[in-house]
């Protein structure tokens, strides 16, 4: 069964059509990459999937339920977490407070503490800096915090918007390794990236978005060898 | 001389703590909803009339009448937000500002229609004996005002910094979208903020009316505007800033009235505001904008 199924989704900003009737799906346990140039509509797609923007047309199903009209604040408790573009950690809250915000909808106190311990194990730096304000962290640390915060909801699926953006090469590799780890421990991942090479190298499947349309899709390894993809997205 | 200075300082603390209570409403609403709620001062007026209705017309005991006052103001604050401001969430700030000013006039007009412009005398319901410390005489209402505001400020600070709902408020005030992604119901958080701010205005209204003992439809305007100045002085959006701003403003006002001139007191208050904003544009404790990495 598809974990996420998007059908003929159209999204408008006023009269501008940013996403033009796209369909894609993510199976349980997969890493799916959504790649495309700046302005292609990747962020818009993710925002619509997690209820931040209502779609103009089309349907979105998550885990067998229609979430097309579900408001953003109800989606996270259904098991779908979003790591937004630009990280958007709460700069004036401490690292620990940020993590606890990630578990805002959870009621199981013991479970939350357990997840927190797991996240500290995965990101030891977050534990070292837990009482620091999130705004004082480096970019890479903030990205880890944004991921840890999303994981605090114990999601079935996580969507990530350009997690490697603006990070040093060392951090980029680390972030991609963490994404693989998260996936290996059972979380489905939808990954938006401009770093197509890295994204395709860890993904099972990929979709290529161009000015609001999906122009290519398929097995990630096959797309890596596709000439048009190579030319448009993989040239160094 | 010393006795007189002490008494002026205590007076200043008393009015200042009332300003602080009101300023908290401005600053919390600004932090969460990014708007100046110009009808906030008139909530004080509604609170004062509600207390009057509860005591003089319904003959309620003092405490239930005060609870009623706080409840009426909270519900009114939430209603105003729902009806007047919520539809304007995505509107330009000027439209919101004008709506808020309109709401302020609306509340005053309704009070005028019901109660007319003739002041209604109101006997204080806080009847505590004055206390003599050395040669300094502190009135009962002053003691109650200081005690109540201190307790409220401590509770509010704990609520904002130590509870889950308080963290959610801070998260919403920083990044509404990201807060929504955490599962926080932003609309409900905004409603709650208006309710808390209006309840604080109700308390301020009760203390104010027990001090001045006269009801008019415009009675909220002056403390409202002073408290707004206090909120800006302390740094709009900052909770400790509103507390500090209120106290500082009360002290300056009281000392200027006593030692400089009653007429000039307001001018001095605004002068201090201008100077502070020149030196620190974001106010005494206002946050400088953090640069996004
Ligand atoms: N809030 C907005 N209002 C109007 N247009 C927008 C808004 N956000 C994005 N767009 C436009 O929608 C298109 C897709 O943007 P976006 O989804 O951010 O692309 P990507 O994430 O792939 O870079 C772009 O043309 C962009 O200018
Ligand atoms: Mg984007």
XYZ file of C-alpha atoms and ligand atoms in Angstrom:
557
model
C 0.000 0.000 0.000
C 1.239 3.467 -0.807
C 2.159 5.486 2.256
C 1.573 8.730 0.371
C -0.459 9.043 -2.786
C -0.817 12.393 -4.526
C -3.190 12.549 -7.488
C -3.524 15.383 -10.028
C -2.514 17.991 -7.462
C -2.646 21.612 -8.573
C -1.527 24.503 -6.374
C -1.992 28.197 -7.077
C -0.591 31.337 -5.505
C -3.240 33.825 -6.558
C -3.267 33.500 -10.322
C 0.169 31.892 -10.527
C 0.026 28.130 -10.913
C 3.051 26.785 -9.067
C 2.168 23.069 -9.276
C 0.289 21.845 -12.337
C -1.592 18.645 -11.699
C 1.146 16.343 -10.501
C 0.731 12.743 -9.350
C 3.271 10.726 -7.437
C 3.419 8.151 -4.730
C 5.704 6.925 -1.990
C 5.588 3.308 -0.831
C 6.088 2.340 2.773
C 9.763 2.050 3.693
C 11.079 3.867 0.638
C 13.249 6.906 0.199
C 11.773 8.912 -2.656
C 13.624 11.924 -4.030
C 11.909 14.903 -5.610
C 14.463 16.883 -7.537
C 14.292 19.990 -9.655
C 15.734 23.432 -10.170
C 15.062 26.454 -8.014
C 11.438 27.545 -8.410
C 10.267 24.229 -9.854
C 7.585 23.850 -7.163
C 9.237 21.412 -4.751
C 8.599 23.405 -1.577
C 5.058 24.179 -2.703
C 4.458 20.459 -3.195
C 5.662 19.613 0.308
C 3.716 22.460 1.899
C 0.560 21.240 0.208
C 1.120 17.636 1.236
C 1.422 18.620 4.915
C -1.563 20.941 4.848
C 0.176 24.325 4.959
C -1.375 25.355 1.626
C -4.708 24.035 0.345
C -4.479 22.496 -3.131
C -6.562 24.026 -5.903
C -7.392 20.572 -7.228
C -6.452 16.954 -6.733
C -6.274 14.610 -3.771
C -3.690 13.640 -1.184
C -3.887 10.330 0.642
C -1.661 9.422 3.532
C -1.615 6.005 5.145
C -4.959 5.159 3.546
C -6.707 8.352 4.651
C -7.720 11.325 2.545
C -5.849 14.315 3.992
C -6.558 16.760 1.153
C -8.452 19.113 3.438
C -6.823 18.262 6.759
C -5.228 21.327 8.388
C -1.476 21.224 9.004
C -1.748 21.026 12.773
C -3.671 17.744 12.561
C -1.385 16.037 10.101
C 1.610 15.516 12.353
C -0.361 13.376 14.797
C -1.409 11.156 11.875
C 2.255 10.238 11.480
C 3.533 12.648 8.840
C 6.309 15.039 9.884
C 7.845 17.881 7.884
C 11.388 19.226 8.110
C 10.911 22.614 6.453
C 13.177 24.412 4.045
C 15.601 26.681 5.851
C 15.232 24.520 9.006
C 13.010 27.001 10.846
C 14.028 25.938 14.321
C 12.625 28.159 17.081
C 15.672 30.365 17.625
C 14.493 31.771 20.962
C 13.692 28.366 22.415
C 16.348 26.041 23.780
C 17.364 22.920 21.905
C 15.438 20.794 24.375
C 12.344 23.014 24.109
C 12.520 22.708 20.324
C 12.658 18.934 20.607
C 9.724 18.895 23.004
C 7.716 21.031 20.564
C 8.235 18.207 18.082
C 6.373 15.917 20.479
C 3.624 18.489 21.051
C 0.789 16.207 19.958
C 2.018 13.140 21.841
C 0.458 12.214 25.155
C 2.629 9.220 26.126
C 5.077 10.795 28.583
C 7.312 7.716 28.888
C 7.330 7.239 25.145
C 8.421 10.850 24.624
C 11.353 10.424 27.018
C 12.348 7.250 25.192
C 12.256 9.001 21.813
C 14.289 11.857 23.285
C 16.970 9.400 24.418
C 17.034 7.846 20.946
C 17.402 11.252 19.343
C 20.225 12.202 21.682
C 21.917 8.930 20.724
C 21.536 9.764 17.051
C 22.586 13.405 17.499
C 24.972 13.577 20.486
C 25.632 17.234 19.745
C 22.032 18.096 20.481
C 22.352 16.605 23.935
C 25.560 18.547 24.609
C 23.762 21.738 23.621
C 20.328 20.997 25.006
C 20.030 24.116 27.184
C 21.425 26.438 24.526
C 19.100 28.651 22.486
C 18.587 27.072 19.075
C 19.496 30.359 17.387
C 23.074 29.991 18.636
C 23.649 26.662 16.857
C 25.613 26.365 13.616
C 23.704 25.714 10.389
C 24.515 22.009 10.435
C 23.486 21.677 14.061
C 20.242 23.497 13.338
C 19.546 21.042 10.540
C 20.080 18.170 12.963
C 17.767 19.881 15.420
C 15.107 20.310 12.738
C 15.374 16.609 11.959
C 15.396 15.597 15.596
C 12.375 17.802 16.241
C 10.456 16.108 13.412
C 11.472 12.674 14.702
C 10.117 13.527 18.162
C 6.606 12.996 16.796
C 7.599 9.387 15.965
C 6.419 9.753 12.378
C 5.638 6.938 9.965
C 6.838 9.214 7.217
C 9.004 12.294 7.109
C 9.270 14.870 4.330
C 12.470 16.923 4.177
C 12.960 20.105 2.206
C 16.558 20.655 1.110
C 18.236 19.438 4.292
C 21.699 19.918 2.778
C 21.139 23.522 1.719
C 23.926 25.863 2.746
C 25.903 23.252 4.655
C 29.625 22.512 4.381
C 30.489 19.320 2.425
C 31.356 17.486 5.628
C 27.930 18.166 7.103
C 26.218 17.331 3.804
C 27.622 13.806 3.879
C 26.656 13.444 7.515
C 23.104 14.620 6.875
C 22.651 12.149 4.017
C 23.987 9.351 6.189
C 21.496 10.306 8.888
C 18.643 10.269 6.366
C 19.605 6.724 5.388
C 19.749 5.786 9.070
C 16.318 7.230 9.747
C 14.958 5.292 6.794
C 16.692 2.098 7.891
C 14.958 2.313 11.243
C 11.600 2.139 9.474
C 10.602 5.694 8.567
C 9.472 6.396 5.017
C 11.217 9.436 3.518
C 10.253 11.954 0.851
C 13.339 14.009 0.145
C 13.430 17.276 -1.771
C 16.907 18.242 -2.892
C 18.799 20.450 -5.265
C 21.798 18.246 -4.600
C 20.434 15.720 -7.090
C 23.513 13.541 -7.172
C 23.460 12.841 -3.432
C 19.709 12.524 -3.332
C 19.582 10.011 -6.187
C 22.413 8.040 -4.645
C 20.406 7.262 -1.500
C 16.890 7.160 -3.000
C 14.917 4.162 -4.213
C 12.760 6.148 -6.584
C 12.765 9.712 -7.870
C 10.601 12.284 -9.568
C 11.921 15.243 -11.529
C 9.918 18.436 -11.262
C 10.176 21.221 -13.849
C 8.085 24.403 -13.590
C 5.271 22.649 -11.760
C 5.196 19.464 -13.839
C 6.702 16.055 -13.218
C 8.747 15.482 -16.352
C 10.539 12.282 -15.412
C 10.192 9.558 -12.843
C 11.508 6.123 -12.100
C 14.136 4.092 -10.347
C 16.698 6.433 -8.797
C 19.721 4.520 -10.098
C 18.266 4.503 -13.599
C 17.626 8.235 -13.474
C 21.237 8.806 -12.447
C 22.233 7.338 -15.805
C 19.561 9.153 -17.778
C 21.181 11.558 -20.219
C 18.742 14.429 -19.745
C 19.011 14.160 -15.958
C 22.796 14.005 -16.174
C 22.836 17.087 -18.347
C 20.366 19.175 -16.343
C 21.021 18.157 -12.750
C 24.218 16.172 -12.361
C 26.763 18.325 -14.156
C 29.357 19.520 -11.716
C 11.536 64.677 52.515
C 12.574 61.014 52.611
C 9.082 60.022 53.639
C 7.641 61.951 50.742
C 10.051 60.345 48.252
C 9.218 56.905 49.612
C 5.524 57.604 49.283
C 5.936 58.841 45.710
C 7.952 55.750 44.830
C 5.237 53.521 46.251
C 2.567 55.453 44.348
C 4.635 55.044 41.222
C 4.954 51.316 41.819
C 1.203 51.048 42.243
C 0.214 52.851 39.022
C 3.192 51.255 37.305
C 2.082 47.770 38.175
C -1.380 48.487 36.797
C 0.244 49.769 33.579
C 2.338 46.621 33.539
C -0.720 44.368 33.753
C -2.282 46.163 30.800
C 1.000 46.339 28.875
C 1.293 42.542 29.158
C -1.880 42.223 27.093
C -0.559 44.506 24.353
C 2.780 42.777 24.246
C 1.502 39.184 24.315
C -1.019 39.868 21.570
C 1.632 41.650 19.540
C 4.017 38.725 19.997
C 1.493 36.151 18.824
C -0.759 37.981 16.394
C 1.708 40.686 15.238
C -0.839 43.434 15.759
C -1.521 46.258 18.183
C -4.909 45.653 19.734
C -6.062 49.236 20.236
C -9.301 48.010 21.776
C -7.281 46.559 24.662
C -7.694 49.680 26.826
C -11.444 49.467 26.467
C -11.425 45.964 27.911
C -10.421 47.687 31.164
C -13.543 49.804 30.879
C -15.723 46.771 30.199
C -14.129 45.123 33.221
C -14.898 48.122 35.417
C -18.558 48.217 34.346
C -18.884 44.454 34.743
C -17.607 44.700 38.291
C -20.082 47.507 38.929
C -22.951 45.408 37.532
C -21.874 42.416 39.588
C -21.630 44.348 42.852
C -24.212 47.134 42.626
C -26.885 45.536 40.447
C -26.546 41.777 40.910
C -25.423 42.136 44.535
C -22.799 39.453 44.117
C -20.172 38.979 46.798
C -16.828 40.590 45.925
C -14.888 37.506 44.830
C -17.593 36.077 42.509
C -18.055 39.548 41.027
C -14.332 39.692 40.277
C -14.361 36.211 38.743
C -17.324 37.261 36.615
C -15.397 40.343 35.513
C -12.368 38.327 34.454
C -14.575 35.785 32.657
C -16.561 38.429 30.770
C -13.392 40.185 29.652
C -11.700 36.944 28.539
C -14.679 35.905 26.468
C -14.993 39.408 25.026
C -11.283 39.421 24.100
C -11.639 36.085 22.310
C -14.807 37.222 20.541
C -13.201 40.435 19.322
C -10.332 38.412 17.913
C -12.638 35.904 16.216
C -15.030 38.442 14.729
C -12.848 41.431 13.943
C -9.209 40.353 13.633
C -9.176 36.736 12.507
C -10.720 37.476 9.102
C -7.861 39.949 8.602
C -4.980 37.549 9.303
C -3.618 38.007 5.800
C -4.699 41.637 5.390
C -2.214 44.530 5.338
C -1.289 45.868 8.823
C -3.041 49.175 8.185
C -6.415 47.439 7.737
C -5.911 45.608 11.022
C -4.895 48.803 12.803
C -7.976 50.672 11.610
C -10.208 47.758 12.574
C -8.702 47.776 16.066
C -9.276 51.509 16.460
C -12.835 51.000 15.206
C -13.350 48.230 17.743
C -12.177 50.578 20.486
C -14.760 53.207 19.483
C -17.394 50.517 19.153
C -16.899 49.343 22.730
C -16.950 52.918 24.039
C -20.128 53.688 22.096
C -21.886 50.616 23.421
C -20.951 51.634 26.962
C -22.175 55.164 26.222
C -25.531 53.832 24.986
C -26.012 51.616 28.009
C -24.589 53.744 30.803
C -24.577 57.299 29.284
C -21.651 59.659 29.694
C -22.533 60.692 33.248
C -19.867 59.281 35.558
C -21.151 56.597 37.912
C -19.624 56.708 41.392
C -18.248 53.396 42.523
C -17.197 52.537 46.044
C -13.989 50.509 46.255
C -14.559 46.842 47.025
C -11.027 46.507 48.337
C -11.210 47.714 51.901
C -7.961 46.952 53.579
C -6.527 49.124 56.307
C -3.512 51.241 55.526
C -0.186 50.116 56.901
C 2.296 52.390 58.584
C 5.973 51.526 58.035
C 8.056 54.040 59.974
C 6.704 57.352 58.835
C 5.541 55.972 55.472
C 1.838 55.334 55.071
C 0.811 52.662 52.518
C -2.862 52.447 51.596
C -4.752 49.151 51.516
C -5.447 49.365 47.806
C -1.733 49.896 47.161
C -0.832 46.791 49.133
C -3.437 44.722 47.313
C -2.359 46.092 43.922
C 1.306 45.315 44.525
C 0.577 41.862 45.922
C -1.817 40.913 43.135
C 0.427 42.109 40.312
C 3.477 40.400 41.810
C 1.651 37.080 42.049
C 0.241 37.436 38.525
C 3.616 38.261 37.032
C 5.274 35.288 38.702
C 2.500 32.937 37.551
C 2.543 34.311 34.026
C 6.319 34.018 33.759
C 6.181 30.421 34.964
C 3.339 29.669 32.580
C 5.147 31.077 29.555
C 8.519 29.559 30.316
C 7.749 26.287 32.023
C 4.550 24.855 30.601
C 3.852 23.143 27.302
C 1.140 25.669 26.399
C 3.562 28.488 27.203
C 6.291 27.014 24.988
C 3.701 26.621 22.245
C 2.864 30.319 22.587
C 6.515 31.237 22.238
C 6.839 28.934 19.242
C 3.810 30.495 17.530
C 5.097 33.979 18.195
C 8.388 33.104 16.551
C 7.244 31.118 13.520
C 3.572 30.430 12.994
C 4.114 28.037 10.098
C 6.750 25.954 11.844
C 4.542 25.851 14.946
C 1.720 24.446 12.847
C 4.051 21.749 11.577
C 4.569 20.725 15.212
C 0.824 20.148 15.497
C 0.131 23.362 17.398
C -3.316 24.785 16.696
C -2.352 28.367 15.914
C -5.904 29.715 16.000
C -6.440 28.278 19.440
C -3.134 29.672 20.672
C -4.066 33.139 19.431
C -7.482 32.850 21.122
C -5.848 31.801 24.370
C -3.480 34.769 24.199
C -6.370 37.189 23.776
C -8.158 35.510 26.687
C -5.147 35.819 28.996
C -4.428 39.408 27.957
C -8.054 40.393 28.501
C -8.192 38.692 31.895
C -5.140 40.739 32.914
C -6.905 43.872 31.664
C -9.915 42.883 33.792
C -7.707 42.677 36.873
C -6.196 46.030 35.961
C -9.708 47.401 35.527
C -10.738 46.214 38.982
C -7.664 47.711 40.634
C -8.003 50.914 38.648
C -11.644 51.447 39.469
C -11.121 50.745 43.161
C -8.508 53.472 43.070
C -10.405 56.108 41.059
C -13.939 55.173 42.105
C -15.764 56.606 39.125
C -17.021 54.931 35.934
C -17.057 56.551 32.501
C -17.217 54.941 29.020
C -13.816 56.432 28.200
C -12.088 55.381 31.397
C -9.947 52.784 29.588
C -8.436 55.220 27.109
C -5.841 56.863 29.341
C -4.471 53.784 31.137
C -4.700 52.014 27.764
C -2.482 54.483 25.969
C -0.067 54.754 28.918
C 0.253 50.984 29.043
C 0.842 50.904 25.304
C 3.694 53.365 25.820
C 4.965 51.111 28.618
C 4.891 48.086 26.307
C 6.852 49.938 23.628
C 9.255 51.312 26.230
C 9.963 47.831 27.531
C 10.141 46.373 24.042
C 6.904 45.333 22.367
C 6.645 41.560 22.227
C 8.760 41.078 25.354
C 6.926 39.903 28.468
C 9.572 40.991 31.010
C 9.815 44.196 28.950
C 6.138 44.983 29.516
C 6.546 44.428 33.263
C 9.647 46.628 33.437
C 8.185 49.247 31.080
C 5.030 49.546 33.172
C 6.907 49.958 36.440
C 9.432 52.434 34.979
C 6.629 54.483 33.457
C 4.662 54.542 36.708
C 7.703 55.674 38.647
C 8.646 58.421 36.177
C 5.079 59.656 36.093
C 4.698 59.739 39.851
C 8.042 61.422 40.494
C 7.499 64.018 37.751
C 4.073 64.833 39.112
C 5.407 65.265 42.629
C 8.657 67.069 41.950
C 8.463 68.680 38.524
C 4.964 69.481 37.402
C 1.632 67.703 37.109
C 1.012 69.266 33.703
C 4.395 68.246 32.357
C 4.275 64.657 33.675
C 2.852 63.170 30.476
C 5.269 65.137 28.311
C 8.149 63.824 30.413
C 6.881 60.253 30.046
C 6.759 60.570 26.265
C 10.137 62.327 26.272
C 11.663 59.356 28.058
C 10.052 57.040 25.513
C 11.559 58.986 22.634
C 15.013 58.982 24.197
C 14.906 55.266 24.983
C 13.783 54.453 21.452
C 16.555 56.616 20.004
C 19.156 54.702 21.978
C 17.485 51.289 21.826
C 14.989 51.157 18.958
C 13.613 47.813 20.118
C 12.909 49.072 23.644
C 14.543 48.294 26.991
C 14.259 44.499 26.779
C 13.092 44.109 23.180
C 14.726 41.416 21.109
C 16.961 42.465 18.322
C 15.999 40.598 15.185
C 18.091 37.452 14.992
C 19.673 37.142 11.596
C 18.595 33.924 9.892
C 21.551 31.699 9.117
N 4.190 32.540 -1.191
C 4.287 32.593 -2.534
N 3.560 33.499 -3.238
C 3.631 33.563 -4.579
N 4.405 32.767 -5.326
C 5.159 31.847 -4.691
C 5.134 31.710 -3.269
N 5.974 30.718 -2.912
C 6.494 30.254 -4.079
N 6.011 30.923 -5.128
C 6.341 30.670 -6.548
O 5.984 29.332 -6.865
C 6.966 28.717 -7.664
C 7.479 27.457 -6.968
O 8.207 27.822 -5.801
P 8.780 26.778 -4.779
O 7.752 25.761 -4.509
O 9.319 27.509 -3.626
O 9.961 26.127 -5.624
P 11.203 25.265 -5.168
O 11.017 24.832 -3.756
O 11.233 24.116 -6.135
O 12.408 26.126 -5.331
C 8.036 29.751 -7.907
O 7.787 30.336 -9.170
C 7.836 30.746 -6.800
O 8.221 32.025 -7.212
Mg 12.203 25.189 -2.146
